């Protein structure tokens, strides 16, 4: 009978399959030595625009098994975004999956096609695979990165505890990309996405606050990061009444805020960047109890902390020249005799008093104190991630996430980072007049409005009160943290959305150097 792992043994194997770059087109011998060939080709421009099945996609004549591949394309004539499979006529009977990509495809479309291709490969996505994008210019890089990301995401197994045979794993990815892909960055990004997915998928009885603290400690040691754990006693001394209001309902007194520090070359310096994540390990709604369907998957309400943690580790792995602090607000939101209530008034760490309206708006409560603590060191930029509001999901669905910033001039840059990464975000406005809906007669501000109209915007206006104006601030409401059937290149319901976007946004200096309004 299978046994559940102990809480101390929850770390996944984040090893990424070796990536080997081919200097020329894969040879017949190299393909025969592979389980699968993943081939992305451009579809004719007229077919891409019309969606009609006209000429088959273009195919390099010098590619081994050209005739067999062309016959499959001629027979299937896939539209842009579709793929077809065939068994190659070699001794190994290599599985070939061919995907058709429009010449003007966005990175998200390339990721989506790559996800369909690795899904079509099925159990043949194992051992040694060969990846080639037969496109030109930057499209070749985008397609190659998408195929690598999809293969690594599909190869990674999320937590399972039943009687199931271990599936075969990838041993190596051979990539022909003309040197366009940054392999180190591809590895770090893929490992970060896998870690975020793994943590978010863990059952709540295994990933409680004590287990999460142990797991974070092990990861910090592995990556050479400093760790400070702010337990409830330390948070009480810091005046973090908003966080403690939420954690008061927990049966165990193990909630707290994890602070990780990455400093390149052990440089002593204030942080350039603070990454903040909401880590509500299970959300019952508190006193305002959720109904069954709304509560069922609330072990995923800690996805923001998983993204912040995974992004920090990826940046450390890449040895970026930035001083980074990572703050993770870790608690449950439980109900019971000691749980906080509507109309309670609490004082946050920055001195502001908050009138509680709805106990299921706990995310902004724990983030308020975490942002206030992160702000004390005056980082140049603060980025927080949270599965915060249903209103954001209603506005965007789970196909993209919402973004909010105190630097309106950066909205175009933020959305462009989402476009380039394939993890799309939409920047919402949040003008000052929305603050009228958060005015309280008995405290400095309301936790939220009584009705749910524009709650994603009001939540951002609330959080901004805990961020110093001199720090560039980006709030990401992770509407796309989970999606039935997956999203882009990720085929599991838990998507790990946010790591790719964050690494792309932080590649440029705009986010760190945004001018004050």
XYZ file of N, CA, C and O in Angstrom, residues 156-290:
540
model
N 7.654 16.975 -16.156
C 7.606 17.125 -14.702
C 6.284 16.593 -14.169
O 5.208 16.974 -14.638
N 6.350 15.719 -13.186
C 5.147 15.112 -12.623
C 4.713 15.861 -11.370
O 5.511 16.079 -10.453
N 3.462 16.271 -11.323
C 2.901 16.886 -10.124
C 2.665 15.820 -9.053
O 2.667 14.622 -9.348
N 2.465 16.223 -7.798
C 2.320 15.247 -6.713
C 1.179 14.256 -6.968
O 0.071 14.643 -7.334
N 1.496 12.978 -6.795
C 0.486 11.915 -6.879
C 0.763 10.918 -5.766
O 1.918 10.611 -5.468
N -0.304 10.395 -5.167
C -0.145 9.556 -3.979
C -0.869 8.226 -4.109
O -0.949 7.473 -3.148
N -1.392 7.912 -5.275
C -2.093 6.651 -5.463
C -1.193 5.579 -6.037
O 0.028 5.752 -6.167
N -1.796 4.466 -6.415
C -1.070 3.367 -7.036
C -0.908 3.672 -8.523
O -1.802 3.426 -9.318
N 0.212 4.202 -8.897
C 0.447 4.543 -10.293
C 1.898 4.241 -10.633
O 2.804 4.559 -9.856
N 2.098 3.616 -11.782
C 3.450 3.279 -12.219
C 4.189 4.551 -12.596
O 3.609 5.450 -13.217
N 5.457 4.664 -12.233
C 6.220 5.853 -12.629
C 6.341 5.925 -14.151
O 6.594 4.918 -14.814
N 6.111 7.079 -14.698
C 6.194 7.211 -16.145
C 7.639 7.488 -16.555
O 8.432 8.011 -15.765
N 7.981 7.149 -17.797
C 9.351 7.398 -18.260
C 9.649 8.884 -18.313
O 8.769 9.700 -18.589
N 10.898 9.227 -18.037
C 11.326 10.617 -17.974
C 12.245 10.956 -19.142
O 12.856 10.088 -19.770
N 12.362 12.234 -19.406
C 13.291 12.709 -20.425
C 14.728 12.565 -19.940
O 15.038 12.915 -18.800
N 15.578 12.054 -20.817
C 17.002 11.940 -20.492
C 17.801 13.070 -21.113
O 18.835 13.475 -20.572
N 17.328 13.604 -22.250
C 18.078 14.665 -22.926
C 17.195 15.321 -23.981
O 16.343 14.675 -24.583
N 17.403 16.614 -24.173
C 16.743 17.350 -25.259
C 17.831 17.870 -26.179
O 18.700 18.637 -25.751
N 17.804 17.439 -27.446
C 18.709 17.968 -28.463
C 17.977 19.065 -29.217
O 16.896 18.836 -29.774
N 18.552 20.251 -29.233
C 17.877 21.437 -29.768
C 18.683 22.033 -30.908
O 19.860 22.347 -30.751
N 18.029 22.182 -32.068
C 18.650 22.927 -33.161
C 17.933 24.269 -33.274
O 16.779 24.347 -33.685
N 18.622 25.334 -32.865
C 17.999 26.660 -32.821
C 18.907 27.755 -33.359
O 18.570 28.942 -33.253
N 20.050 27.392 -33.897
C 20.965 28.417 -34.395
C 21.582 29.267 -33.310
O 22.049 30.366 -33.577
N 21.567 28.787 -32.071
C 22.164 29.546 -30.972
C 21.286 30.643 -30.427
O 21.760 31.508 -29.683
N 19.996 30.632 -30.759
C 19.114 31.742 -30.380
C 18.648 31.670 -28.938
O 18.377 32.698 -28.309
N 18.540 30.475 -28.380
C 17.960 30.299 -27.048
C 19.039 30.412 -25.983
O 20.107 29.809 -26.095
N 18.757 31.200 -24.937
C 19.623 31.278 -23.770
C 19.323 30.045 -22.915
O 18.326 29.999 -22.194
N 20.177 29.032 -22.999
C 19.887 27.754 -22.353
C 19.840 27.867 -20.833
O 19.005 27.223 -20.184
N 20.718 28.667 -20.239
C 20.705 28.838 -18.787
C 19.387 29.443 -18.331
O 18.788 29.014 -17.329
N 18.942 30.439 -19.056
C 17.680 31.080 -18.702
C 16.499 30.134 -18.909
O 15.569 30.103 -18.109
N 16.561 29.344 -19.980
C 15.485 28.381 -20.238
C 15.396 27.363 -19.114
O 14.298 27.010 -18.669
N 16.554 26.879 -18.643
C 16.559 25.915 -17.540
C 15.987 26.528 -16.265
O 15.154 25.922 -15.590
N 16.463 27.721 -15.912
C 16.027 28.366 -14.673
C 14.532 28.684 -14.709
O 13.818 28.508 -13.709
N 14.051 29.136 -15.857
C 12.632 29.465 -15.995
C 11.771 28.220 -15.875
O 10.747 28.213 -15.177
N 12.181 27.152 -16.540
C 11.411 25.911 -16.492
C 11.396 25.325 -15.085
O 10.350 24.876 -14.595
N 12.543 25.324 -14.415
C 12.598 24.806 -13.049
C 11.737 25.646 -12.117
O 11.056 25.113 -11.224
N 11.739 26.970 -12.306
C 10.905 27.845 -11.486
C 9.433 27.580 -11.688
O 8.648 27.510 -10.727
N 9.019 27.416 -12.947
C 7.619 27.113 -13.229
C 7.226 25.774 -12.612
O 6.142 25.637 -12.021
N 8.093 24.780 -12.709
C 7.791 23.468 -12.133
C 7.655 23.542 -10.620
O 6.762 22.919 -10.025
N 8.544 24.304 -9.966
C 8.456 24.433 -8.511
C 7.156 25.113 -8.105
O 6.483 24.668 -7.158
N 6.786 26.180 -8.800
C 5.537 26.880 -8.473
C 4.343 25.950 -8.643
O 3.422 25.942 -7.810
N 4.343 25.149 -9.688
C 3.239 24.203 -9.906
C 3.202 23.141 -8.814
O 2.138 22.794 -8.294
N 4.355 22.601 -8.462
C 4.425 21.553 -7.445
C 3.878 22.051 -6.105
O 3.032 21.397 -5.485
N 4.368 23.199 -5.660
C 3.934 23.722 -4.365
C 2.433 23.999 -4.355
O 1.735 23.697 -3.384
N 1.937 24.582 -5.438
C 0.526 24.947 -5.506
C -0.366 23.711 -5.512
O -1.495 23.753 -5.015
N 0.132 22.607 -6.042
C -0.680 21.397 -6.155
C -0.677 20.544 -4.890
O -1.506 19.643 -4.761
N 0.238 20.800 -3.944
C 0.333 19.942 -2.760
C -0.942 20.003 -1.912
O -1.515 21.077 -1.721
N -1.396 18.874 -1.383
C -2.595 18.863 -0.532
C -2.368 19.676 0.738
O -1.249 19.735 1.271
N -3.426 20.269 1.279
C -3.258 21.168 2.431
C -2.891 20.449 3.717
O -2.334 21.079 4.625
N -3.176 19.146 3.830
C -2.772 18.437 5.047
C -1.283 18.116 5.039
O -0.698 17.821 6.091
N -0.644 18.178 3.870
C 0.798 17.965 3.783
C 1.553 19.290 3.809
O 2.568 19.419 4.488
N 1.067 20.263 3.054
C 1.736 21.567 3.042
C 1.018 22.506 4.006
O 0.282 23.406 3.604
N 1.239 22.279 5.299
C 0.770 23.253 6.280
C 1.903 24.244 6.543
O 2.969 24.181 5.915
N 1.697 25.178 7.440
C 2.700 26.231 7.652
C 4.026 25.669 8.150
O 5.096 26.139 7.757
N 3.968 24.639 9.014
C 5.204 24.046 9.521
C 5.990 23.376 8.399
O 7.208 23.549 8.273
N 5.288 22.614 7.549
C 5.960 21.943 6.436
C 6.490 22.958 5.425
O 7.588 22.775 4.874
N 5.736 24.009 5.177
C 6.178 25.029 4.222
C 7.448 25.708 4.736
O 8.391 25.964 3.982
N 7.473 25.979 6.027
C 8.674 26.607 6.598
C 9.896 25.697 6.416
O 10.986 26.163 6.047
N 9.722 24.391 6.667
C 10.828 23.461 6.497
C 11.276 23.397 5.033
O 12.473 23.338 4.732
N 10.304 23.387 4.153
C 10.620 23.319 2.729
C 11.370 24.565 2.279
O 12.368 24.477 1.544
N 10.919 25.738 2.709
C 11.598 26.987 2.368
C 13.014 26.995 2.931
O 13.963 27.446 2.267
N 13.166 26.491 4.142
C 14.497 26.428 4.753
C 15.440 25.569 3.922
O 16.594 25.942 3.671
N 14.958 24.418 3.476
C 15.789 23.532 2.658
C 16.151 24.187 1.334
O 17.300 24.100 0.871
N 15.205 24.868 0.692
C 15.486 25.537 -0.582
C 16.460 26.699 -0.393
O 17.330 26.933 -1.237
N 16.307 27.425 0.710
C 17.220 28.541 0.974
C 18.648 28.034 1.143
O 19.600 28.629 0.607
N 18.818 26.941 1.864
C 20.153 26.376 2.043
C 20.725 25.916 0.711
O 21.908 26.123 0.410
N 19.883 25.282 -0.105
C 20.346 24.764 -1.391
C 20.846 25.888 -2.289
O 21.784 25.706 -3.054
N 20.233 27.057 -2.207
C 20.576 28.163 -3.104
C 21.421 29.242 -2.427
O 21.664 30.292 -3.019
N 21.847 29.001 -1.183
C 22.711 29.944 -0.501
C 22.028 31.237 -0.109
O 22.653 32.310 -0.116
N 20.747 31.173 0.246
C 19.996 32.368 0.640
C 19.885 32.439 2.153
O 19.809 31.414 2.839
N 19.845 33.643 2.683
C 19.582 33.847 4.103
C 18.073 33.791 4.338
O 17.273 34.197 3.489
N 17.682 33.278 5.488
C 16.262 33.145 5.806
C 15.992 33.650 7.217
O 16.689 33.276 8.163
N 14.978 34.477 7.331
C 14.460 34.885 8.638
C 12.987 34.536 8.680
O 12.234 34.848 7.750
N 12.567 33.894 9.765
C 11.160 33.552 9.938
C 10.550 34.465 10.989
O 10.970 34.476 12.138
N 9.563 35.251 10.559
C 8.834 36.122 11.472
C 7.637 35.324 12.007
O 6.614 35.190 11.317
N 7.767 34.788 13.221
C 6.647 34.057 13.799
C 5.635 35.039 14.380
O 5.811 36.267 14.312
N 4.582 34.509 14.969
C 3.517 35.385 15.454
C 4.004 36.325 16.551
O 3.560 37.477 16.622
N 4.916 35.869 17.374
C 5.445 36.749 18.428
C 6.216 37.909 17.808
O 6.060 39.074 18.230
N 7.041 37.627 16.809
C 7.794 38.687 16.146
C 6.860 39.634 15.406
O 7.077 40.859 15.385
N 5.825 39.093 14.804
C 4.874 39.944 14.081
C 4.078 40.808 15.060
O 3.733 41.960 14.746
N 3.804 40.285 16.238
C 3.109 41.095 17.252
C 3.990 42.265 17.678
O 3.506 43.400 17.825
N 5.282 42.004 17.831
C 6.203 43.091 18.186
C 6.310 44.102 17.054
O 6.518 45.299 17.302
N 6.168 43.635 15.816
C 6.252 44.535 14.660
C 4.944 45.277 14.409
O 4.876 46.129 13.521
N 3.904 44.964 15.172
C 2.622 45.655 15.014
C 1.801 45.172 13.839
O 0.940 45.905 13.337
N 2.035 43.918 13.381
C 1.369 43.397 12.181
C -0.013 42.851 12.524
O -0.290 41.654 12.381
N -0.905 43.746 12.943
C -2.233 43.332 13.387
C -3.122 42.796 12.284
O -4.016 41.985 12.545
N -2.918 43.209 11.041
C -3.748 42.725 9.938
C -3.449 41.251 9.662
O -4.367 40.441 9.489
N -2.170 40.897 9.608
C -1.794 39.495 9.419
C -2.294 38.653 10.589
O -2.866 37.574 10.397
N -2.076 39.122 11.813
C -2.428 38.344 12.995
C -3.930 38.165 13.140
O -4.376 37.176 13.730
N -4.706 39.089 12.593
C -6.158 38.912 12.618
C -6.545 37.668 11.830
O -7.398 36.879 12.258
N -5.921 37.474 10.688
C -6.212 36.301 9.854
C -5.712 35.031 10.530
O -6.426 34.023 10.608
N -4.487 35.037 11.032
C -3.902 33.818 11.599
C -4.531 33.430 12.935
O -4.347 32.303 13.398
N -5.293 34.343 13.549
C -5.878 34.049 14.867
C -6.810 32.851 14.833
O -6.978 32.154 15.839
N -7.435 32.579 13.694
C -8.388 31.476 13.602
C -7.747 30.115 13.431
O -8.440 29.088 13.481
N -6.436 30.056 13.228
C -5.756 28.778 13.011
C -5.670 27.968 14.304
O -5.455 28.523 15.382
N -5.787 26.654 14.168
C -5.671 25.802 15.345
C -4.239 25.777 15.862
O -4.010 25.725 17.069
N -3.266 25.819 14.967
C -1.853 25.804 15.356
C -1.282 27.209 15.259
O -1.683 28.007 14.409
N -0.314 27.512 16.092
C 0.317 28.826 16.101
C 1.614 28.783 15.279
O 2.689 29.090 15.759
N 1.483 28.343 14.031
C 2.669 28.178 13.196
C 2.694 29.112 11.995
O 3.570 28.999 11.142
N 1.752 30.032 11.909
C 1.747 30.988 10.802
C 2.914 31.968 10.961
O 3.457 32.160 12.052
N 3.288 32.580 9.870
C 4.359 33.569 9.925
C 4.719 34.093 8.553
O 4.097 33.734 7.546
N 5.714 34.946 8.511
C 6.204 35.527 7.262
C 7.653 35.110 7.078
O 8.487 35.325 7.963
N 7.937 34.503 5.943
C 9.307 34.111 5.612
C 9.975 35.241 4.830
O 9.401 35.753 3.871
N 11.169 35.608 5.243
C 11.953 36.623 4.539
C 13.256 35.983 4.061
O 14.105 35.596 4.857
N 13.411 35.866 2.748
C 14.637 35.347 2.162
C 15.441 36.492 1.573
O 14.865 37.452 1.037
N 16.766 36.380 1.671
C 17.650 37.437 1.170
C 18.668 36.843 0.198
O 19.374 35.898 0.536
N 18.688 37.405 -1.000
C 19.722 37.059 -1.983
C 20.580 38.291 -2.215
O 20.059 39.373 -2.523
N 21.875 38.119 -2.033
C 22.806 39.216 -2.284
C 23.934 38.702 -3.180
O 24.654 37.771 -2.802
N 24.092 39.260 -4.375
C 25.160 38.800 -5.264
C 26.531 39.090 -4.664
O 26.788 40.182 -4.161
N 27.401 38.090 -4.691
C 28.764 38.215 -4.154
C 28.754 38.703 -2.703
O 29.622 39.461 -2.280
N 27.714 38.293 -1.963
C 27.579 38.655 -0.545
C 27.634 40.163 -0.326
O 28.137 40.662 0.683
N 27.106 40.887 -1.295
C 27.119 42.358 -1.198
C 26.158 42.814 -0.113
O 24.995 42.413 -0.085
N 26.634 43.639 0.799
C 25.767 44.214 1.820
C 25.125 45.471 1.258
O 25.793 46.469 1.016
N 23.847 45.405 1.027
C 23.177 46.542 0.411
C 21.682 46.431 0.663
O 21.155 45.330 0.867
N 20.977 47.555 0.674
C 19.521 47.483 0.735
C 19.004 46.817 -0.540
O 19.682 46.835 -1.573
N 17.830 46.233 -0.503
C 17.363 45.490 -1.677
C 17.028 46.406 -2.858
O 16.449 47.475 -2.684
N 17.422 45.964 -4.031
C 16.924 46.598 -5.248
C 15.474 46.208 -5.478
O 14.686 46.994 -6.005
N 15.139 44.995 -5.074
C 13.845 44.413 -5.412
C 13.307 43.626 -4.227
O 14.046 42.894 -3.566
N 12.009 43.781 -3.972
C 11.303 42.948 -2.999
C 10.198 42.196 -3.727
O 9.360 42.816 -4.398
N 10.232 40.869 -3.637
C 9.174 40.034 -4.190
C 8.306 39.547 -3.032
O 8.824 39.025 -2.038
N 7.004 39.720 -3.162
C 6.068 39.426 -2.076
C 5.019 38.449 -2.593
O 4.544 38.583 -3.733
N 4.672 37.452 -1.779
C 3.677 36.481 -2.217
C 2.674 36.142 -1.140
O 3.014 35.998 0.040
N 1.429 36.006 -1.545
C 0.347 35.566 -0.657
C 0.406 34.053 -0.525
O 0.312 33.328 -1.515
N 0.548 33.563 0.706
C 0.665 32.135 0.951
C -0.427 31.610 1.859
O -0.133 31.019 2.899
N -1.674 31.795 1.476
C -2.784 31.250 2.259
C -2.925 29.769 1.895
O -3.399 29.423 0.813
N -2.507 28.900 2.805
C -2.374 27.481 2.501
C -3.713 26.769 2.389
O -3.815 25.746 1.717
N -4.710 27.278 3.047
C -6.085 26.855 2.790
C -7.001 27.974 3.247
O -6.787 28.564 4.301
N -8.016 28.243 2.438
C -8.898 29.372 2.706
C -10.338 28.889 2.830
O -10.989 28.580 1.832
N -10.819 28.817 4.048
C -12.223 28.460 4.270
C -13.151 29.654 4.062
O -14.366 29.485 3.973
N -12.588 30.852 4.003
C -13.381 32.073 4.010
C -13.476 32.673 5.401
O -13.899 33.807 5.564
N -13.094 31.882 6.403
C -13.180 32.395 7.772
C -14.617 32.432 8.258
O -15.448 31.600 7.888
N -14.934 33.410 9.057
C -16.286 33.552 9.597
C -17.311 33.670 8.477
O -18.407 33.113 8.570
N -16.971 34.371 7.409
C -17.827 34.422 6.214
C -17.512 33.195 5.353
O -16.876 33.280 4.311
N -17.994 32.047 5.800
C -17.594 30.751 5.258
C -17.961 30.612 3.781
O -19.069 30.949 3.355
N -17.018 30.056 3.007
C -17.260 29.814 1.589
C -18.220 28.628 1.414
O -18.232 27.691 2.226
